[in-house]
mmCIF file of C-alpha atoms in Angstrom:
data_model
loop_
_atom_site.group_PDB
_atom_site.id
_atom_site.type_symbol
_atom_site.label_atom_id
_atom_site.label_comp_id
_atom_site.label_asym_id
_atom_site.label_seq_id
_atom_site.Cartn_x
_atom_site.Cartn_y
_atom_site.Cartn_z
ATOM 1 C CA MET A 25 -81.728 103.897 31.947
ATOM 2 C CA GLY A 26 -80.244 101.077 33.991
ATOM 3 C CA GLN A 27 -82.904 98.405 34.416
ATOM 4 C CA LEU A 28 -83.174 95.672 36.955
ATOM 5 C CA THR A 29 -82.798 91.956 36.315
ATOM 6 C CA VAL A 30 -83.284 89.623 39.232
ATOM 7 C CA ARG A 31 -81.961 86.059 39.312
ATOM 8 C CA PRO A 32 -83.840 83.995 41.863
ATOM 9 C CA GLY A 33 -81.445 82.293 44.223
ATOM 10 C CA HIS A 34 -82.029 80.597 47.522
ATOM 11 C CA PRO A 35 -85.629 81.134 48.659
ATOM 12 C CA GLY A 36 -85.834 84.323 50.675
ATOM 13 C CA SER A 37 -82.373 85.424 49.490
ATOM 14 C CA PRO A 38 -82.752 86.600 45.869
ATOM 15 C CA GLN A 39 -79.488 87.432 44.108
ATOM 16 C CA LEU A 40 -79.496 90.671 42.156
ATOM 17 C CA ASN A 41 -77.857 91.129 38.787
ATOM 18 C CA LEU A 42 -78.107 94.772 37.786
ATOM 19 C CA THR A 43 -77.880 94.807 33.994
ATOM 20 C CA PRO A 44 -78.560 97.863 31.815
ATOM 21 C CA LEU A 45 -81.554 97.114 29.581
ATOM 22 C CA LYS A 46 -83.612 99.176 27.217
ATOM 23 C CA ARG A 47 -86.698 100.799 28.722
ATOM 24 C CA SER A 48 -88.945 98.762 26.393
ATOM 25 C CA HIS A 49 -87.737 95.593 28.092
ATOM 26 C CA ALA A 50 -87.996 96.919 31.633
ATOM 27 C CA LEU A 51 -88.830 94.397 34.309
ATOM 28 C CA LEU A 52 -90.530 97.176 36.235
ATOM 29 C CA ASP A 53 -93.347 97.610 33.723
ATOM 30 C CA PRO A 54 -96.757 98.725 35.069
ATOM 31 C CA ALA A 55 -98.438 96.553 32.433
ATOM 32 C CA GLN A 56 -96.943 93.409 33.914
ATOM 33 C CA LEU A 57 -99.559 92.727 36.554
ATOM 34 C CA SER A 58 -100.496 89.052 36.648
ATOM 35 C CA ASP A 59 -104.026 88.123 35.608
ATOM 36 C CA MET A 60 -105.102 87.631 39.205
ATOM 37 C CA ALA A 61 -103.545 90.864 40.407
ATOM 38 C CA GLU A 62 -105.088 92.704 37.462
ATOM 39 C CA GLU A 63 -108.483 91.255 38.300
ATOM 40 C CA ALA A 64 -108.079 92.263 41.927
ATOM 41 C CA ALA A 65 -107.198 95.818 40.890
ATOM 42 C CA HIS A 66 -110.300 95.989 38.676
ATOM 43 C CA ASP A 67 -112.430 94.651 41.537
ATOM 44 C CA LEU A 68 -111.076 97.359 43.783
ATOM 45 C CA MET A 69 -111.911 100.048 41.258
ATOM 46 C CA ALA A 70 -115.372 98.590 40.729
ATOM 47 C CA GLU A 71 -116.288 99.037 44.372
ATOM 48 C CA GLY A 72 -117.861 102.392 43.653
ATOM 49 C CA GLU A 73 -115.176 104.467 45.321
ATOM 50 C CA SER A 74 -114.282 107.976 44.225
ATOM 51 C CA SER A 75 -111.952 108.493 41.288
ATOM 52 C CA ASN A 76 -109.193 109.570 43.680
ATOM 53 C CA THR A 77 -109.570 106.383 45.701
ATOM 54 C CA ARG A 78 -109.559 104.228 42.577
ATOM 55 C CA VAL A 79 -106.347 105.866 41.423
ATOM 56 C CA SER A 80 -104.730 105.312 44.817
ATOM 57 C CA TYR A 81 -105.740 101.623 44.790
ATOM 58 C CA ARG A 82 -104.329 101.078 41.339
ATOM 59 C CA THR A 83 -101.126 102.951 42.166
ATOM 60 C CA ALA A 84 -100.643 100.776 45.240
ATOM 61 C CA MET A 85 -101.221 97.558 43.270
ATOM 62 C CA ARG A 86 -98.786 98.644 40.565
ATOM 63 C CA TYR A 87 -96.181 99.383 43.194
ATOM 64 C CA TRP A 88 -96.668 95.949 44.759
ATOM 65 C CA ALA A 89 -96.225 94.317 41.339
ATOM 66 C CA ALA A 90 -93.122 96.356 40.540
ATOM 67 C CA TRP A 91 -91.512 95.768 43.936
ATOM 68 C CA PHE A 92 -92.294 92.042 43.816
ATOM 69 C CA GLY A 93 -90.887 91.734 40.302
ATOM 70 C CA ALA A 94 -87.707 93.524 41.310
ATOM 71 C CA ARG A 95 -87.305 91.483 44.489
ATOM 72 C CA TYR A 96 -88.258 88.026 43.217
ATOM 73 C CA GLY A 97 -87.817 88.142 39.452
ATOM 74 C CA ARG A 98 -91.336 87.079 38.482
ATOM 75 C CA GLN A 99 -94.839 88.435 38.271
ATOM 76 C CA MET A 100 -96.848 88.916 41.417
ATOM 77 C CA ASP A 101 -99.736 86.563 42.055
ATOM 78 C CA LEU A 102 -102.287 86.071 44.801
ATOM 79 C CA PRO A 103 -102.316 84.826 47.457
ATOM 80 C CA MET A 104 -99.134 86.484 48.630
ATOM 81 C CA PRO A 105 -97.027 84.411 51.041
ATOM 82 C CA VAL A 106 -96.694 85.817 54.549
ATOM 83 C CA PRO A 107 -92.847 86.054 54.332
ATOM 84 C CA VAL A 108 -93.213 88.286 51.267
ATOM 85 C CA VAL A 109 -95.448 90.724 53.152
ATOM 86 C CA VAL A 110 -93.000 90.743 56.060
ATOM 87 C CA GLN A 111 -90.189 91.445 53.585
ATOM 88 C CA PHE A 112 -92.215 94.323 52.109
ATOM 89 C CA ILE A 113 -92.642 95.865 55.545
ATOM 90 C CA VAL A 114 -88.960 95.686 56.503
ATOM 91 C CA ASP A 115 -88.008 96.938 53.040
ATOM 92 C CA HIS A 116 -90.093 100.078 53.539
ATOM 93 C CA ALA A 117 -90.171 100.760 57.295
ATOM 94 C CA GLU A 118 -87.266 102.588 58.909
ATOM 95 C CA ARG A 119 -85.712 101.231 62.081
ATOM 96 C CA SER A 120 -83.130 102.668 64.455
ATOM 97 C CA THR A 121 -79.580 101.304 64.396
ATOM 98 C CA LYS A 122 -76.203 102.543 65.594
ATOM 99 C CA ALA A 123 -75.720 103.928 62.102
ATOM 100 C CA GLY A 124 -79.018 105.798 62.237
ATOM 101 C CA LEU A 125 -82.336 105.073 60.570
ATOM 102 C CA VAL A 126 -82.189 102.351 57.924
ATOM 103 C CA HIS A 127 -84.548 100.212 55.863
ATOM 104 C CA GLN A 128 -83.930 96.987 53.987
ATOM 105 C CA LEU A 129 -84.783 97.907 50.392
ATOM 106 C CA PRO A 130 -81.558 97.505 48.377
ATOM 107 C CA PRO A 131 -80.389 100.861 46.953
ATOM 108 C CA GLU A 132 -80.296 99.425 43.438
ATOM 109 C CA ILE A 133 -83.959 98.405 43.578
ATOM 110 C CA ASP A 134 -84.872 101.677 45.238
ATOM 111 C CA ALA A 135 -83.211 103.661 42.451
ATOM 112 C CA ALA A 136 -84.826 101.514 39.747
ATOM 113 C CA LEU A 137 -88.299 102.006 41.239
ATOM 114 C CA VAL A 138 -87.754 105.757 41.279
ATOM 115 C CA GLU A 139 -86.410 105.753 37.720
ATOM 116 C CA ALA A 140 -89.388 103.733 36.481
ATOM 117 C CA GLY A 141 -91.837 106.165 38.120
ATOM 118 C CA PHE A 142 -93.163 103.925 40.865
ATOM 119 C CA LYS A 143 -91.661 106.112 43.614
ATOM 120 C CA GLY A 144 -91.337 109.859 43.825
ATOM 121 C CA LYS A 145 -87.980 109.739 45.542
ATOM 122 C CA ALA A 146 -85.508 107.301 47.012
ATOM 123 C CA GLY A 147 -85.736 106.248 50.641
ATOM 124 C CA ALA A 148 -88.365 104.894 52.980
ATOM 125 C CA PRO A 149 -91.917 106.112 52.313
ATOM 126 C CA ALA A 150 -94.067 107.819 54.911
ATOM 127 C CA LEU A 151 -95.688 105.499 57.427
ATOM 128 C CA ASN A 152 -99.091 106.472 55.992
ATOM 129 C CA THR A 153 -97.990 105.240 52.569
ATOM 130 C CA LEU A 154 -96.730 101.933 53.897
ATOM 131 C CA MET A 155 -99.937 101.288 55.842
ATOM 132 C CA HIS A 156 -102.067 102.225 52.854
ATOM 133 C CA ARG A 157 -100.259 99.739 50.606
ATOM 134 C CA ILE A 158 -100.710 96.966 53.148
ATOM 135 C CA SER A 159 -104.400 97.860 53.415
ATOM 136 C CA VAL A 160 -104.852 97.760 49.642
ATOM 137 C CA LEU A 161 -103.139 94.364 49.408
ATOM 138 C CA SER A 162 -105.388 93.081 52.176
ATOM 139 C CA MET A 163 -108.478 94.278 50.333
ATOM 140 C CA ALA A 164 -107.242 92.680 47.107
ATOM 141 C CA HIS A 165 -107.021 89.304 48.845
ATOM 142 C CA HIS A 166 -110.438 89.772 50.396
ATOM 143 C CA LEU A 167 -112.089 90.566 47.069
ATOM 144 C CA ALA A 168 -110.271 87.708 45.331
ATOM 145 C CA LYS A 169 -111.433 85.353 48.111
ATOM 146 C CA GLN A 170 -107.842 84.330 48.746
ATOM 147 C CA PRO A 171 -106.150 83.592 52.092
ATOM 148 C CA ASN A 172 -105.125 86.992 53.430
ATOM 149 C CA PRO A 173 -101.486 87.240 54.591
ATOM 150 C CA CYS A 174 -102.123 90.710 56.037
ATOM 151 C CA THR A 175 -104.252 89.199 58.785
ATOM 152 C CA ASP A 176 -101.544 86.739 59.792
ATOM 153 C CA SER A 177 -100.453 87.165 63.417
ATOM 154 C CA ALA A 178 -96.831 87.744 62.427
ATOM 155 C CA VAL A 179 -97.770 90.524 60.010
ATOM 156 C CA LYS A 180 -100.178 92.160 62.466
ATOM 157 C CA ALA A 181 -97.601 92.038 65.267
ATOM 158 C CA LEU A 182 -94.899 93.539 63.040
ATOM 159 C CA LEU A 183 -97.185 96.349 61.910
ATOM 160 C CA SER A 184 -98.161 97.092 65.493
ATOM 161 C CA LYS A 185 -94.533 97.266 66.621
ATOM 162 C CA THR A 186 -93.676 99.380 63.582
ATOM 163 C CA ARG A 187 -96.328 101.959 64.476
ATOM 164 C CA LYS A 188 -95.069 102.035 68.071
ATOM 165 C CA ALA A 189 -91.478 102.449 66.906
ATOM 166 C CA TYR A 190 -92.435 105.414 64.737
ATOM 167 C CA ALA A 191 -94.433 106.907 67.615
ATOM 168 C CA LYS A 192 -91.435 106.655 69.946
ATOM 169 C CA ARG A 193 -89.455 108.646 67.372
ATOM 170 C CA ASN A 194 -92.299 111.171 67.109
ATOM 171 C CA ALA A 195 -92.724 110.075 63.506
ATOM 172 C CA THR A 196 -96.430 109.282 63.684
ATOM 173 C CA PRO A 197 -98.551 109.307 60.503
ATOM 174 C CA HIS A 198 -98.810 112.812 59.121
ATOM 175 C CA LYS A 199 -102.180 114.543 59.174
ATOM 176 C CA GLN A 200 -102.917 117.581 57.063
ATOM 177 C CA ARG A 201 -103.496 120.729 59.099
ATOM 178 C CA ALA A 202 -107.094 121.674 59.728
ATOM 179 C CA LEU A 203 -108.193 124.833 57.900
ATOM 180 C CA THR A 204 -110.119 126.496 60.717
ATOM 181 C CA GLU A 205 -111.953 129.820 60.634
ATOM 182 C CA GLU A 206 -109.066 132.291 60.901
ATOM 183 C CA PRO A 207 -106.744 130.845 58.229
ATOM 184 C CA PHE A 208 -109.758 129.998 56.073
ATOM 185 C CA GLU A 209 -110.881 133.631 56.088
ATOM 186 C CA ALA A 210 -107.378 134.640 55.007
ATOM 187 C CA VAL A 211 -107.559 132.140 52.155
ATOM 188 C CA LEU A 212 -110.915 133.535 51.012
ATOM 189 C CA GLU A 213 -109.406 137.038 50.930
ATOM 190 C CA THR A 214 -107.143 135.922 48.063
ATOM 191 C CA CYS A 215 -110.167 135.361 45.802
ATOM 192 C CA ASP A 216 -110.788 138.483 43.689
ATOM 193 C CA ASP A 217 -113.730 139.380 41.430
ATOM 194 C CA SER A 218 -112.318 137.642 38.366
ATOM 195 C CA LEU A 219 -114.105 134.568 37.034
ATOM 196 C CA LYS A 220 -111.454 132.346 38.571
ATOM 197 C CA GLY A 221 -111.608 134.242 41.855
ATOM 198 C CA LYS A 222 -115.388 133.873 42.051
ATOM 199 C CA ARG A 223 -115.134 130.185 41.215
ATOM 200 C CA ASP A 224 -112.494 129.498 43.847
ATOM 201 C CA ARG A 225 -114.354 131.443 46.528
ATOM 202 C CA ALA A 226 -117.602 129.610 45.776
ATOM 203 C CA LEU A 227 -115.804 126.246 45.657
ATOM 204 C CA LEU A 228 -113.986 126.765 48.947
ATOM 205 C CA LEU A 229 -117.075 127.971 50.804
ATOM 206 C CA PHE A 230 -119.261 125.248 49.287
ATOM 207 C CA ALA A 231 -116.793 122.570 50.383
ATOM 208 C CA TRP A 232 -116.160 123.972 53.877
ATOM 209 C CA SER A 233 -119.592 125.266 54.885
ATOM 210 C CA SER A 234 -121.689 122.354 53.660
ATOM 211 C CA GLY A 235 -119.912 120.003 56.044
ATOM 212 C CA GLY A 236 -116.347 119.697 54.789
ATOM 213 C CA ARG A 237 -117.007 118.029 51.473
ATOM 214 C CA ARG A 238 -114.437 115.602 50.070
ATOM 215 C CA ARG A 239 -112.696 116.740 46.902
ATOM 216 C CA SER A 240 -114.393 113.950 44.938
ATOM 217 C CA GLU A 241 -117.778 115.266 46.099
ATOM 218 C CA VAL A 242 -116.855 118.779 44.972
ATOM 219 C CA SER A 243 -115.542 117.506 41.639
ATOM 220 C CA GLU A 244 -118.744 115.541 41.019
ATOM 221 C CA ALA A 245 -121.122 118.312 42.145
ATOM 222 C CA VAL A 246 -123.681 119.149 39.456
ATOM 223 C CA PHE A 247 -126.199 121.949 39.004
ATOM 224 C CA GLU A 248 -129.096 119.492 38.814
ATOM 225 C CA ASN A 249 -128.617 118.543 42.480
ATOM 226 C CA LEU A 250 -128.849 122.160 43.625
ATOM 227 C CA ARG A 251 -132.133 123.806 44.540
ATOM 228 C CA GLY A 252 -133.176 126.952 46.308
ATOM 229 C CA ALA A 253 -134.226 126.714 49.934
ATOM 230 C CA ASP A 254 -137.443 128.326 51.180
ATOM 231 C CA GLU A 255 -135.538 129.942 54.017
ATOM 232 C CA GLY A 256 -132.905 131.345 51.668
ATOM 233 C CA GLY A 257 -129.724 129.932 50.215
ATOM 234 C CA TYR A 258 -129.582 126.473 48.695
ATOM 235 C CA HIS A 259 -129.908 122.794 49.423
ATOM 236 C CA TYR A 260 -127.416 120.494 47.736
ATOM 237 C CA THR A 261 -128.167 116.774 47.411
ATOM 238 C CA LEU A 262 -125.224 114.382 47.618
ATOM 239 C CA ALA A 263 -126.516 111.701 45.280
ATOM 240 C CA ASN A 264 -123.162 109.911 45.330
ATOM 241 C CA SER A 265 -120.525 110.012 48.040
ATOM 242 C CA LYS A 266 -118.102 107.805 49.925
ATOM 243 C CA THR A 267 -120.900 106.714 52.237
ATOM 244 C CA ASN A 268 -123.653 106.591 49.599
ATOM 245 C CA HIS A 269 -122.787 104.462 46.573
ATOM 246 C CA ASN A 270 -126.270 103.443 45.446
ATOM 247 C CA GLY A 271 -127.687 106.896 44.693
ATOM 248 C CA LYS A 272 -130.596 106.524 47.117
ATOM 249 C CA VAL A 273 -131.125 109.923 48.681
ATOM 250 C CA LYS A 274 -131.655 110.010 52.434
ATOM 251 C CA PRO A 275 -132.552 113.121 54.440
ATOM 252 C CA GLU A 276 -128.984 113.392 55.737
ATOM 253 C CA ASP A 277 -127.696 113.562 52.141
ATOM 254 C CA VAL A 278 -129.259 117.018 51.679
ATOM 255 C CA LYS A 279 -126.717 119.635 52.756
ATOM 256 C CA PRO A 280 -127.466 123.313 53.362
ATOM 257 C CA VAL A 281 -125.476 125.970 51.508
ATOM 258 C CA VAL A 282 -126.449 129.180 53.263
ATOM 259 C CA GLY A 283 -125.157 132.575 54.308
ATOM 260 C CA THR A 284 -121.781 133.592 52.899
ATOM 261 C CA ALA A 285 -121.443 130.289 51.071
ATOM 262 C CA ALA A 286 -124.781 130.804 49.299
ATOM 263 C CA GLN A 287 -123.834 134.355 48.317
ATOM 264 C CA ALA A 288 -120.528 133.172 46.851
ATOM 265 C CA LEU A 289 -122.220 130.346 44.957
ATOM 266 C CA GLU A 290 -124.872 132.704 43.571
ATOM 267 C CA ALA A 291 -122.181 135.125 42.380
ATOM 268 C CA TRP A 292 -120.308 132.275 40.669
ATOM 269 C CA LEU A 293 -123.409 130.914 38.937
ATOM 270 C CA GLU A 294 -124.346 134.375 37.688
ATOM 271 C CA ALA A 295 -120.838 135.117 36.398
ATOM 272 C CA SER A 296 -120.349 131.700 34.799
ATOM 273 C CA GLY A 297 -123.846 131.282 33.386
ATOM 274 C CA ILE A 298 -123.910 127.638 34.519
ATOM 275 C CA THR A 299 -127.429 126.194 34.397
ATOM 276 C CA THR A 300 -126.620 122.527 33.878
ATOM 277 C CA GLY A 301 -123.803 120.041 34.407
ATOM 278 C CA PRO A 302 -120.737 120.391 36.646
ATOM 279 C CA LEU A 303 -120.879 123.203 39.200
ATOM 280 C CA PHE A 304 -117.130 123.811 39.312
ATOM 281 C CA ARG A 305 -115.309 123.821 35.989
ATOM 282 C CA ARG A 306 -111.965 124.520 34.445
ATOM 283 C CA ILE A 307 -111.160 128.049 33.320
ATOM 284 C CA ASN A 308 -108.720 128.347 30.421
ATOM 285 C CA LYS A 309 -105.765 130.713 30.156
ATOM 286 C CA ALA A 310 -107.935 133.255 28.362
ATOM 287 C CA GLY A 311 -110.228 133.365 31.393
ATOM 288 C CA ARG A 312 -113.060 131.543 29.668
ATOM 289 C CA LEU A 313 -115.198 128.827 31.185
ATOM 290 C CA GLY A 314 -114.539 125.245 30.099
ATOM 291 C CA GLU A 315 -116.994 122.391 29.812
ATOM 292 C CA GLY A 316 -115.308 119.763 31.973
ATOM 293 C CA ALA A 317 -115.513 119.502 35.751
ATOM 294 C CA LEU A 318 -112.476 120.199 37.883
ATOM 295 C CA THR A 319 -110.682 117.009 38.869
ATOM 296 C CA GLY A 320 -109.895 116.087 42.450
ATOM 297 C CA THR A 321 -106.254 116.906 41.751
ATOM 298 C CA ALA A 322 -107.196 120.353 40.453
ATOM 299 C CA ILE A 323 -109.250 121.019 43.590
ATOM 300 C CA ARG A 324 -106.310 120.008 45.768
ATOM 301 C CA ASP A 325 -104.069 122.355 43.796
ATOM 302 C CA ILE A 326 -106.539 125.233 44.198
ATOM 303 C CA VAL A 327 -106.556 124.797 47.979
ATOM 304 C CA LYS A 328 -102.773 124.623 48.176
ATOM 305 C CA ALA A 329 -102.298 127.599 45.833
ATOM 306 C CA ARG A 330 -104.770 129.777 47.739
ATOM 307 C CA CYS A 331 -103.187 128.825 51.068
ATOM 308 C CA SER A 332 -99.792 129.782 49.667
ATOM 309 C CA LEU A 333 -101.132 133.138 48.443
ATOM 310 C CA ALA A 334 -102.667 133.788 51.850
ATOM 311 C CA GLY A 335 -99.387 132.990 53.587
ATOM 312 C CA VAL A 336 -101.034 130.604 56.041
ATOM 313 C CA GLY A 337 -98.612 127.751 55.408
ATOM 314 C CA GLU A 338 -97.763 125.035 52.920
ATOM 315 C CA ASP A 339 -99.073 122.000 54.814
ATOM 316 C CA PHE A 340 -102.740 122.279 53.854
ATOM 317 C CA SER A 341 -104.605 120.140 51.331
ATOM 318 C CA ALA A 342 -108.161 119.607 50.148
ATOM 319 C CA HIS A 343 -108.778 117.397 53.197
ATOM 320 C CA SER A 344 -107.935 120.430 55.362
ATOM 321 C CA LEU A 345 -111.367 121.814 54.469
ATOM 322 C CA ARG A 346 -113.047 118.751 55.957
ATOM 323 C CA SER A 347 -110.876 118.522 59.057
ATOM 324 C CA GLY A 348 -111.104 122.309 59.444
ATOM 325 C CA PHE A 349 -114.904 122.215 59.498
ATOM 326 C CA VAL A 350 -114.934 119.538 62.216
ATOM 327 C CA THR A 351 -112.194 121.200 64.274
ATOM 328 C CA GLU A 352 -113.947 124.568 64.108
ATOM 329 C CA ALA A 353 -117.224 122.948 65.164
ATOM 330 C CA GLY A 354 -115.420 121.643 68.243
ATOM 331 C CA ARG A 355 -113.934 125.066 68.958
ATOM 332 C CA GLN A 356 -117.382 126.651 68.804
ATOM 333 C CA ASN A 357 -118.957 123.934 70.977
ATOM 334 C CA MET A 358 -121.318 122.772 68.256
ATOM 335 C CA PRO A 359 -123.190 119.521 68.996
ATOM 336 C CA LEU A 360 -121.178 116.522 67.803
ATOM 337 C CA GLN A 361 -124.241 114.788 66.339
ATOM 338 C CA GLU A 362 -125.138 117.840 64.247
ATOM 339 C CA THR A 363 -121.555 118.082 63.068
ATOM 340 C CA MET A 364 -121.547 114.435 61.991
ATOM 341 C CA ALA A 365 -124.876 114.929 60.207
ATOM 342 C CA MET A 366 -123.242 117.660 58.140
ATOM 343 C CA THR A 367 -120.010 115.819 57.397
ATOM 344 C CA GLY A 368 -121.612 112.424 56.795
ATOM 345 C CA HIS A 369 -119.203 110.616 59.131
ATOM 346 C CA ARG A 370 -120.586 107.299 60.305
ATOM 347 C CA SER A 371 -117.845 106.482 62.778
ATOM 348 C CA MET A 372 -117.395 108.609 65.865
ATOM 349 C CA ASP A 373 -113.817 107.350 66.141
ATOM 350 C CA VAL A 374 -112.921 109.177 62.932
ATOM 351 C CA VAL A 375 -114.567 112.503 63.673
ATOM 352 C CA THR A 376 -113.982 112.898 67.412
ATOM 353 C CA GLY A 377 -110.223 113.298 67.059
ATOM 354 C CA TYR A 378 -110.590 116.559 65.140
ATOM 355 C CA PHE A 379 -113.669 117.619 67.133
ATOM 356 C CA ARG A 380 -111.962 117.198 70.501
ATOM 357 C CA ALA A 381 -108.812 118.919 69.258
ATOM 358 C CA GLY A 382 -110.911 121.962 68.429
ATOM 359 C CA ALA A 383 -112.803 121.841 71.722
ATOM 360 C CA ALA A 384 -109.551 121.549 73.669
ATOM 361 C CA GLN A 385 -108.340 124.859 72.256
ATOM 362 C CA VAL A 386 -111.134 126.710 74.054
ATOM 363 C CA SER A 387 -111.309 124.462 77.076
ATOM 364 C CA ALA A 388 -111.599 126.268 80.393
ATOM 365 C CA VAL A 389 -109.948 123.279 82.049
ATOM 366 C CA ALA A 390 -106.813 123.850 79.983
ATOM 367 C CA ARG A 391 -106.668 127.488 81.133
ATOM 368 C CA MET A 392 -107.095 127.092 84.869
ATOM 369 C CA MET A 393 -103.759 128.779 85.594
ATOM 370 C CA ASP A 394 -104.403 131.716 83.251
ATOM 371 C CA SER A 395 -104.813 135.101 84.851
ATOM 372 C CA GLY A 396 -108.423 135.867 85.661
ATOM 373 C CA SER A 397 -109.629 132.314 85.057
ATOM 374 C CA ARG A 398 -110.304 131.604 88.713
ATOM 375 C CA PRO A 399 -113.164 133.120 90.684
ATOM 376 C CA THR A 400 -112.215 135.672 93.322
ATOM 377 C CA PRO A 401 -112.448 134.121 96.822
ATOM 378 C CA GLU A 402 -115.157 135.603 98.970
ATOM 379 C CA GLU A 403 -113.909 137.821 101.761
#
């Protein structure tokens, strides 16, 4: 492939010399993180986050290193200068011009990053992706105890204006659709009585009904943390989650799995014969149970595949189970505190957006002009 060689020129104005090189000598090599950046990436992964989060951190750090190497012709190091972070933002954020939406990343670098596997496709990334990469860089500086360029007033002001610019174009950060009761029931209908069908039905109901479990929590669920409840169904103990890294079990970490969800889980355990280890496992092409737990990626793929089979749309993901639980709780006027106890949310700012969206759908205030919504005036 054509590789990228960068000749540093005047500071802030690197001159590019695009020279075909062999892949083995690629400048954009994921192994080329500097010692400090590598240490920061390891620190991030050591924070006790889920496997999915660790992968996203490392991916973001690799992208930073590859972009920096392509832009400046040397390995990335911390602390990052403020002008570099500003350059990263304008390279990846679209802005309106007379010629349409543009961003500053040179096409040659863009193509090389795609070719080397650091980007899925050419062009500006989603706003969510850009903000996530800035957040990861900020955390890397914090953990390395280095001056943080992401908290500089110029960077913060630029990010704020960038978000407002996207909002004015109705290009706000994308949120996965919430899988509320009606589409969720349609998804469950796609699960037949095969071993895979019983597994998927139990997995989906376990994740949704026990409070909208994260895919990492479903992937890491084990039989040993499941016990029967005196009142019927099960109690599942979240010994490790995004909000519980030390394994100390608190009352709110015990989640009920009852009703339809308990029935589906019981059917899966009976069919699979699982009595120890991971609750939700791979099933091979011959329809036989595997030993290893499903990964977070596999759980995401199950949700998307079942949604596609049900014909409810393509824009659902594993997180749709969590947002769907909260949104449905709002629709059914469930107490917010009880909902948060189930989900494990600590911040009301995070959960109330979905909760209020669900409540608004059944709001009488929103239907004041509907026929029959007003009381009949007394004669």
